[in-house]
């Protein structure tokens, strides 16, 4: 059981320049050698408890430094200007003193051939039915030999008071409590291109299923009412961020219990679950307010990884820069890593540009020098249906739908 632990208009992209040399060695803690220390990111957001996002937008405008008019600036100066200017989106055209893996930087994300996806998906369904002894996929699995799963699934149940509030408990259609964590052993059959992985022995890794908070998937976002003010029209940002932090703290506790040394992470809960927040709270119609929220979420999550993970744990952060939403999330995490609070985390964090979480987790597990270590991939799960709608079309890049590979 897990108990309470102690203790603005469009934002501009930074200019595209020549690709800088990145320093990277896979899987070796402390591999980053900072040739130039990046300055700490400016405090571009108000305290997370501030309910008024308009104040955040005004603050973002007020502290934005002016670019030197008519002056030629060096690459190092431009890097610093980007960091200190909250109007800029940090991208992968500077290294910012961080460690990068750019092996897949120019590779597309996800398989776009729906016919291939259908072929693989249907094969997975047949395999599941075969292993569970079902006549066909979808039949009730009531006579399954429990030894099939013995030792491969661990469940951590949150026992704090908040786990019994509102929609938090696992009841009704909810298979997973809001703050619970399910870790299952897995092995990848298909790579990022949905082609079979044919090399020799593949080692298992852990997938931690944890549910992010749904405050903006649609007008009927299931968790908004639990994290809004009494008027039911405005998000209580402080309560929401505190809950997101608590979820990741529980995931880290699970990782510690399983002796995990490689932690594969992504912008947790920053996709569909906040994508249409403006439909519930009109303050977030302003893109600057959404940038502020994304940066606040990332700062909370990175803060947990910095303060709660053990020093031997290598954090692998998969970020994409190929769409507007992905770029906004990447900017939020880069800024969070440059914050003073993440100083100890930076040397043991690798950013994988366009990295595929599932393939990366398998590669890390298969590395010869990792055979005595554990790898964990964090999945942003659907509480009512683990794997979400993986057996249907669509969601080509959503992690929950892709894990059935």
Coordinates of C-alpha atoms in Angstrom, one line a residue:
X1 CA 0.0 0.0 0.0
X2 CA 1.2 3.5 -0.8
X3 CA 0.9 6.0 2.0
X4 CA 1.4 9.8 2.0
X5 CA 5.1 10.5 1.4
X6 CA 6.9 13.1 3.6
X7 CA 8.1 15.5 3.5
X8 CA -0.7 35.1 -24.8
X9 CA -0.7 34.9 -28.7
X10 CA 1.4 32.2 -30.3
X11 CA 4.7 31.5 -28.7
X12 CA 7.6 31.9 -31.1
X13 CA 9.9 29.0 -32.1
X14 CA 13.6 29.6 -31.6
X15 CA 15.4 30.0 -34.9
X16 CA 16.5 26.9 -36.7
X17 CA 20.3 26.7 -37.0
X18 CA 23.0 24.2 -37.8
X19 CA 22.6 21.0 -35.9
X20 CA 24.9 21.2 -32.9
X21 CA 27.0 18.2 -31.8
X22 CA 25.3 16.2 -29.0
X23 CA 27.2 14.2 -26.4
X24 CA 25.7 10.9 -25.7
X25 CA 26.5 7.4 -24.5
X26 CA 23.5 5.1 -24.0
X27 CA 22.7 3.8 -20.5
X28 CA 25.7 5.0 -18.6
X29 CA 24.8 7.2 -15.6
X30 CA 26.7 10.4 -15.5
X31 CA 27.7 10.1 -19.2
X32 CA 26.9 13.7 -19.9
X33 CA 29.9 16.0 -19.8
X34 CA 28.8 19.5 -19.8
X35 CA 31.2 21.6 -21.9
X36 CA 29.3 24.7 -21.1
X37 CA 26.9 25.1 -18.2
X38 CA 23.5 26.3 -19.4
X39 CA 22.0 29.1 -17.3
X40 CA 19.1 28.3 -15.1
X41 CA 15.7 28.8 -16.8
X42 CA 13.9 32.0 -15.8
X43 CA 11.0 31.7 -13.5
X44 CA 8.5 32.3 -16.3
X45 CA 5.4 31.1 -14.4
X46 CA 3.7 32.1 -11.2
X47 CA 3.2 29.7 -8.3
X48 CA 1.2 26.6 -9.3
X49 CA -1.4 27.5 -6.8
X50 CA -2.3 30.8 -8.5
X51 CA -5.9 30.3 -9.9
X52 CA -5.7 33.3 -12.2
X53 CA -4.0 32.3 -15.4
X54 CA -4.4 35.8 -16.8
X55 CA -1.7 36.8 -14.3
X56 CA 0.5 34.2 -15.7
X57 CA 0.0 35.5 -19.2
X58 CA 0.8 39.1 -18.1
X59 CA 3.9 37.9 -16.2
X60 CA 5.1 36.1 -19.3
X61 CA 4.9 39.3 -21.3
X62 CA 6.4 41.4 -18.6
X63 CA 9.6 39.4 -18.1
X64 CA 10.3 38.6 -21.8
X65 CA 13.7 40.2 -22.7
X66 CA 13.9 42.1 -25.9
X67 CA 16.1 40.7 -28.6
X68 CA 19.0 43.1 -29.4
X69 CA 17.9 45.0 -32.5
X70 CA 20.4 45.1 -35.3
X71 CA 23.0 43.1 -33.3
X72 CA 24.5 39.9 -34.4
X73 CA 24.6 37.4 -31.5
X74 CA 26.7 34.4 -31.1
X75 CA 25.3 30.9 -30.9
X76 CA 25.9 30.8 -27.1
X77 CA 24.2 34.1 -26.7
X78 CA 21.2 33.0 -28.7
X79 CA 20.9 29.9 -26.6
X80 CA 20.8 32.0 -23.5
X81 CA 18.3 34.4 -25.0
X82 CA 16.0 31.5 -25.8
X83 CA 16.2 30.2 -22.2
X84 CA 15.4 33.5 -20.6
X85 CA 12.6 34.5 -23.1
X86 CA 9.4 32.6 -22.1
X87 CA 7.9 33.5 -25.5
X88 CA 10.4 31.2 -27.2
X89 CA 9.8 27.5 -27.7
X90 CA 13.0 25.6 -26.9
X91 CA 13.6 23.1 -29.6
X92 CA 16.3 20.6 -30.5
X93 CA 18.4 23.1 -32.4
X94 CA 20.5 23.8 -29.3
X95 CA 21.8 21.3 -26.7
X96 CA 21.3 23.7 -23.7
X97 CA 23.9 21.8 -21.8
X98 CA 21.8 18.6 -21.8
X99 CA 22.6 15.1 -23.2
X100 CA 20.8 14.1 -26.4
X101 CA 20.3 10.9 -28.4
X102 CA 19.6 12.0 -32.0
X103 CA 19.7 8.6 -33.6
X104 CA 16.0 8.9 -34.6
X105 CA 15.8 12.7 -34.9
X106 CA 15.0 12.6 -38.6
X107 CA 12.8 9.4 -38.5
X108 CA 9.0 9.8 -38.6
X109 CA 7.0 8.9 -35.5
X110 CA 4.5 6.0 -35.8
X111 CA 3.4 3.7 -38.6
X112 CA 1.2 5.5 -41.1
X113 CA 0.2 2.4 -43.0
X114 CA -3.1 1.5 -41.4
X115 CA -3.3 -1.8 -43.3
X116 CA 0.0 -2.9 -41.7
X117 CA -1.2 -1.8 -38.3
X118 CA -4.4 -3.8 -38.8
X119 CA -2.4 -6.9 -39.8
X120 CA -0.2 -6.7 -36.7
X121 CA -3.2 -5.9 -34.5
X122 CA -5.2 -8.8 -35.7
X123 CA -2.1 -11.1 -35.2
X124 CA -1.8 -9.8 -31.6
X125 CA -5.5 -10.6 -31.0
X126 CA -5.0 -14.2 -32.3
X127 CA -1.9 -14.6 -30.1
X128 CA -3.7 -13.4 -27.0
X129 CA -6.6 -15.8 -27.6
X130 CA -4.2 -18.6 -28.1
X131 CA -2.2 -18.0 -24.9
X132 CA -5.4 -17.6 -22.8
X133 CA -7.0 -20.6 -24.4
X134 CA -9.9 -18.7 -25.8
X135 CA -12.0 -19.7 -28.9
X136 CA -11.6 -16.2 -30.2
X137 CA -10.5 -12.8 -28.9
X138 CA -13.2 -11.2 -26.9
X139 CA -14.4 -14.3 -25.2
X140 CA -14.6 -14.3 -21.4
X141 CA -11.3 -15.4 -19.9
X142 CA -12.8 -17.3 -16.9
X143 CA -10.7 -20.5 -17.0
X144 CA -7.3 -19.1 -17.5
X145 CA -4.4 -20.8 -15.8
X146 CA -3.2 -18.2 -13.3
X147 CA 0.3 -19.6 -13.5
X148 CA 0.7 -17.8 -16.9
X149 CA 0.9 -14.5 -15.1
X150 CA 2.6 -15.6 -11.9
X151 CA 5.3 -13.1 -10.8
X152 CA 4.8 -10.9 -13.9
X153 CA 2.2 -8.4 -12.5
X154 CA 2.5 -6.2 -9.4
X155 CA -0.2 -3.8 -8.1
X156 CA 0.4 -0.9 -5.8
X157 CA -2.8 0.4 -4.1
X158 CA -2.8 4.0 -2.9
X159 CA -4.2 4.2 0.7
X160 CA -4.2 7.9 1.2
X161 CA -7.4 9.9 1.9
X162 CA -7.4 11.4 -1.6
X163 CA -7.7 7.9 -3.1
X164 CA -11.3 7.8 -1.7
X165 CA -12.4 11.2 -3.0
X166 CA -14.7 11.8 -6.0
X167 CA -13.9 9.6 -9.0
X168 CA -10.6 8.4 -7.6
X169 CA -11.5 4.9 -6.4
X170 CA -11.4 1.8 -8.7
X171 CA -15.1 1.2 -8.9
X172 CA -17.8 1.0 -11.6
X173 CA -16.1 1.3 -15.0
X174 CA -12.8 2.2 -13.4
X175 CA -10.4 -0.8 -13.4
X176 CA -7.6 1.3 -11.9
X177 CA -7.7 3.8 -9.0
X178 CA -6.6 7.3 -9.9
X179 CA -3.4 7.0 -7.8
X180 CA -2.8 3.2 -8.2
X181 CA 0.0 1.7 -10.2
X182 CA 0.1 -1.7 -12.1
X183 CA 3.5 -2.9 -13.3
X184 CA 3.6 -5.8 -15.8
X185 CA 6.6 -7.5 -17.4
X186 CA 6.7 -7.1 -21.1
X187 CA 8.8 -7.8 -24.2
X188 CA 8.4 -6.0 -27.5
X189 CA 7.6 -8.1 -30.6
X190 CA 7.5 -5.1 -33.0
X191 CA 9.8 -2.1 -33.5
X192 CA 8.8 1.5 -34.1
X193 CA 8.0 0.7 -37.7
X194 CA 5.8 -2.2 -36.6
X195 CA 8.2 -4.7 -38.1
X196 CA 9.1 -7.9 -36.1
X197 CA 12.2 -7.7 -33.9
X198 CA 14.3 -10.6 -35.1
X199 CA 17.5 -10.4 -33.1
X200 CA 18.2 -13.1 -30.5
X201 CA 17.2 -13.3 -26.9
X202 CA 15.0 -10.4 -25.8
X203 CA 14.9 -9.6 -22.1
X204 CA 11.8 -8.5 -20.2
X205 CA 11.3 -5.0 -18.9
X206 CA 8.6 -3.5 -16.7
X207 CA 5.7 -1.4 -18.0
X208 CA 4.1 0.8 -15.2
X209 CA 0.5 1.5 -16.0
X210 CA -0.6 4.7 -14.3
X211 CA -3.6 7.0 -15.2
X212 CA -3.1 10.7 -15.7
X213 CA -5.9 13.1 -14.9
X214 CA -8.4 13.8 -17.6
X215 CA -9.4 17.4 -17.3
X216 CA -9.7 18.3 -21.0
X217 CA -10.2 15.4 -23.4
X218 CA -13.7 16.7 -24.3
X219 CA -16.6 18.6 -22.8
X220 CA -17.3 15.5 -20.6
X221 CA -13.8 15.1 -19.3
X222 CA -14.2 12.7 -16.4
X223 CA -11.9 14.3 -13.8
X224 CA -12.6 18.0 -14.3
X225 CA -15.3 18.2 -11.7
X226 CA -12.9 16.8 -9.0
X227 CA -10.3 19.5 -9.8
X228 CA -12.5 22.6 -10.4
X229 CA -13.7 25.4 -8.1
X230 CA -17.2 25.3 -6.8
X231 CA -18.5 27.1 -9.9
X232 CA -17.5 24.1 -12.0
X233 CA -16.2 26.4 -14.7
X234 CA -12.6 27.0 -13.6
X235 CA -9.8 24.6 -13.0
X236 CA -8.1 24.5 -9.6
X237 CA -4.6 24.4 -11.0
X238 CA -2.9 23.9 -7.7
X239 CA -5.0 20.8 -6.8
X240 CA -4.5 19.4 -10.3
X241 CA -0.7 19.8 -10.2
X242 CA -0.5 18.3 -6.7
X243 CA -2.5 15.2 -7.9
X244 CA -0.3 14.8 -10.9
X245 CA 2.8 14.9 -8.7
X246 CA 1.3 12.3 -6.4
X247 CA 0.6 9.9 -9.2
X248 CA 4.2 10.1 -10.4
X249 CA 5.5 9.7 -6.8
X250 CA 3.6 6.4 -6.7
X251 CA 5.2 5.3 -10.0
X252 CA 8.6 6.1 -8.6
X253 CA 7.9 4.1 -5.5
X254 CA 7.0 1.1 -7.7
X255 CA 10.2 1.6 -9.7
X256 CA 12.2 1.7 -6.5
X257 CA 10.6 -1.5 -5.2
X258 CA 11.4 -3.3 -8.5
X259 CA 15.0 -2.1 -8.4
X260 CA 14.7 -0.1 -11.6
X261 CA 17.8 1.6 -12.9
X262 CA 16.6 2.8 -16.3
X263 CA 13.4 4.9 -16.3
X264 CA 11.8 5.6 -19.7
X265 CA 9.4 8.6 -19.5
X266 CA 7.4 10.8 -21.8
X267 CA 5.1 13.9 -21.5
X268 CA 2.8 12.1 -19.0
X269 CA -0.8 13.3 -19.2
X270 CA 0.0 16.2 -21.5
X271 CA -1.7 15.0 -24.7
X272 CA -5.4 14.2 -25.1
X273 CA -6.2 14.7 -21.4
X274 CA -5.6 18.5 -21.6
X275 CA -5.9 19.0 -25.3
X276 CA -9.4 20.6 -25.2
X277 CA -9.3 22.2 -21.7
X278 CA -10.6 25.4 -23.2
X279 CA -14.0 23.7 -23.6
X280 CA -14.2 23.4 -19.8
X281 CA -12.3 26.5 -18.7
X282 CA -12.4 29.5 -21.1
X283 CA -9.3 31.0 -19.6
X284 CA -7.3 28.4 -21.5
X285 CA -8.5 29.7 -24.9
X286 CA -5.4 31.9 -24.7
X287 CA -2.5 29.8 -26.1
X288 CA -0.1 31.5 -23.6
X289 CA -2.2 30.1 -20.7
X290 CA -1.8 26.6 -22.1
X291 CA 1.9 27.1 -22.4
X292 CA 2.0 28.1 -18.8
X293 CA 0.0 25.1 -17.8
X294 CA 2.2 22.7 -19.8
X295 CA 5.4 24.2 -18.3
X296 CA 3.9 23.9 -14.8
X297 CA 3.0 20.2 -15.3
X298 CA 6.5 19.4 -16.6
X299 CA 8.1 21.3 -13.7
X300 CA 6.1 19.2 -11.2
X301 CA 6.9 15.9 -12.9
X302 CA 10.6 16.7 -13.3
X303 CA 10.7 17.8 -9.7
X304 CA 9.5 14.3 -8.7
X305 CA 12.1 12.6 -10.8
X306 CA 14.8 14.9 -9.4
X307 CA 13.9 14.4 -5.7
X308 CA 12.5 10.9 -5.6
X309 CA 14.5 8.7 -7.9
X310 CA 17.8 7.2 -6.6
X311 CA 21.0 8.6 -7.9
X312 CA 21.8 5.4 -9.8
X313 CA 18.6 5.7 -11.9
X314 CA 19.1 6.9 -15.5
X315 CA 16.1 8.8 -16.8
X316 CA 15.3 8.5 -20.6
X317 CA 13.0 11.2 -21.8
X318 CA 11.4 10.7 -25.2
X319 CA 10.4 14.0 -26.8
X320 CA 9.1 14.8 -30.2
X321 CA 9.3 18.1 -32.1
X322 CA 7.2 17.2 -35.2
X323 CA 3.8 18.7 -34.2
X324 CA 2.6 21.8 -32.4
X325 CA 1.5 19.9 -29.3
X326 CA 4.6 17.7 -29.2
X327 CA 6.8 20.8 -29.6
X328 CA 5.0 22.6 -26.8
X329 CA 5.4 19.6 -24.5
X330 CA 9.1 19.3 -25.4
X331 CA 9.7 23.0 -24.6
X332 CA 8.0 22.5 -21.2
X333 CA 10.3 19.6 -20.3
X334 CA 13.5 21.3 -21.6
X335 CA 12.7 24.3 -19.4
X336 CA 11.9 22.1 -16.4
X337 CA 15.3 20.3 -16.8
X338 CA 17.0 23.7 -16.9
X339 CA 15.4 24.8 -13.7
X340 CA 17.6 25.0 -10.6
X341 CA 15.5 22.3 -8.9
X342 CA 16.5 19.8 -11.6
X343 CA 20.3 20.4 -11.3
X344 CA 21.0 17.0 -9.8
X345 CA 18.8 15.2 -12.4
X346 CA 20.5 16.7 -15.5
X347 CA 23.7 14.6 -15.5
X348 CA 21.6 11.4 -15.4
X349 CA 19.0 12.3 -18.0
X350 CA 19.1 11.5 -21.7
X351 CA 16.7 13.2 -24.2
X352 CA 15.8 10.9 -27.0
X353 CA 14.6 13.0 -30.0
X354 CA 11.6 11.3 -31.6
X355 CA 12.4 8.3 -29.5
X356 CA 9.9 5.4 -29.5
X357 CA 9.4 4.5 -25.8
X358 CA 8.6 0.8 -26.4
X359 CA 11.5 0.2 -28.8
X360 CA 13.8 2.2 -26.5
X361 CA 12.8 0.1 -23.4
X362 CA 13.5 -3.1 -25.3
X363 CA 16.9 -1.8 -26.5
X364 CA 17.9 -0.8 -23.0
X365 CA 16.8 -4.2 -21.6
X366 CA 18.9 -6.0 -24.3
X367 CA 22.1 -4.0 -23.8
X368 CA 24.7 -6.5 -22.5
X369 CA 25.8 -4.3 -19.6
X370 CA 22.1 -3.9 -18.5
X371 CA 21.4 -7.6 -18.2
X372 CA 21.6 -7.4 -14.4
X373 CA 19.5 -4.2 -14.2
X374 CA 15.8 -3.5 -14.6
X375 CA 14.2 -1.2 -17.1
X376 CA 10.8 0.5 -16.6
X377 CA 8.6 2.2 -19.2
X378 CA 5.8 4.5 -17.9
X379 CA 2.5 4.2 -19.7
X380 CA -0.2 7.0 -19.4
X381 CA -3.1 4.5 -19.2
X382 CA -6.8 4.7 -19.6
X383 CA -8.4 3.8 -16.2
X384 CA -11.4 2.1 -17.8
X385 CA -9.5 0.1 -20.4
X386 CA -5.7 -0.6 -20.2
X387 CA -4.4 -0.3 -23.7
X388 CA -7.3 2.0 -24.5
X389 CA -8.8 1.4 -28.0
X390 CA -5.7 -0.5 -29.3
X391 CA -8.0 -3.0 -31.1
X392 CA -9.6 -0.3 -33.3
X393 CA -8.3 2.1 -35.9
X394 CA -6.7 5.4 -35.1
X395 CA -4.5 6.7 -32.3
X396 CA -1.4 5.9 -34.3
X397 CA 1.0 7.8 -32.0
X398 CA -0.7 7.3 -28.6
X399 CA 1.4 5.2 -26.3
X400 CA -1.5 3.3 -24.7
X401 CA -2.6 2.1 -28.1
X402 CA 0.9 1.3 -29.2
X403 CA 1.9 -0.9 -26.3
X404 CA 0.2 -4.0 -27.8
X405 CA 3.2 -4.2 -30.1

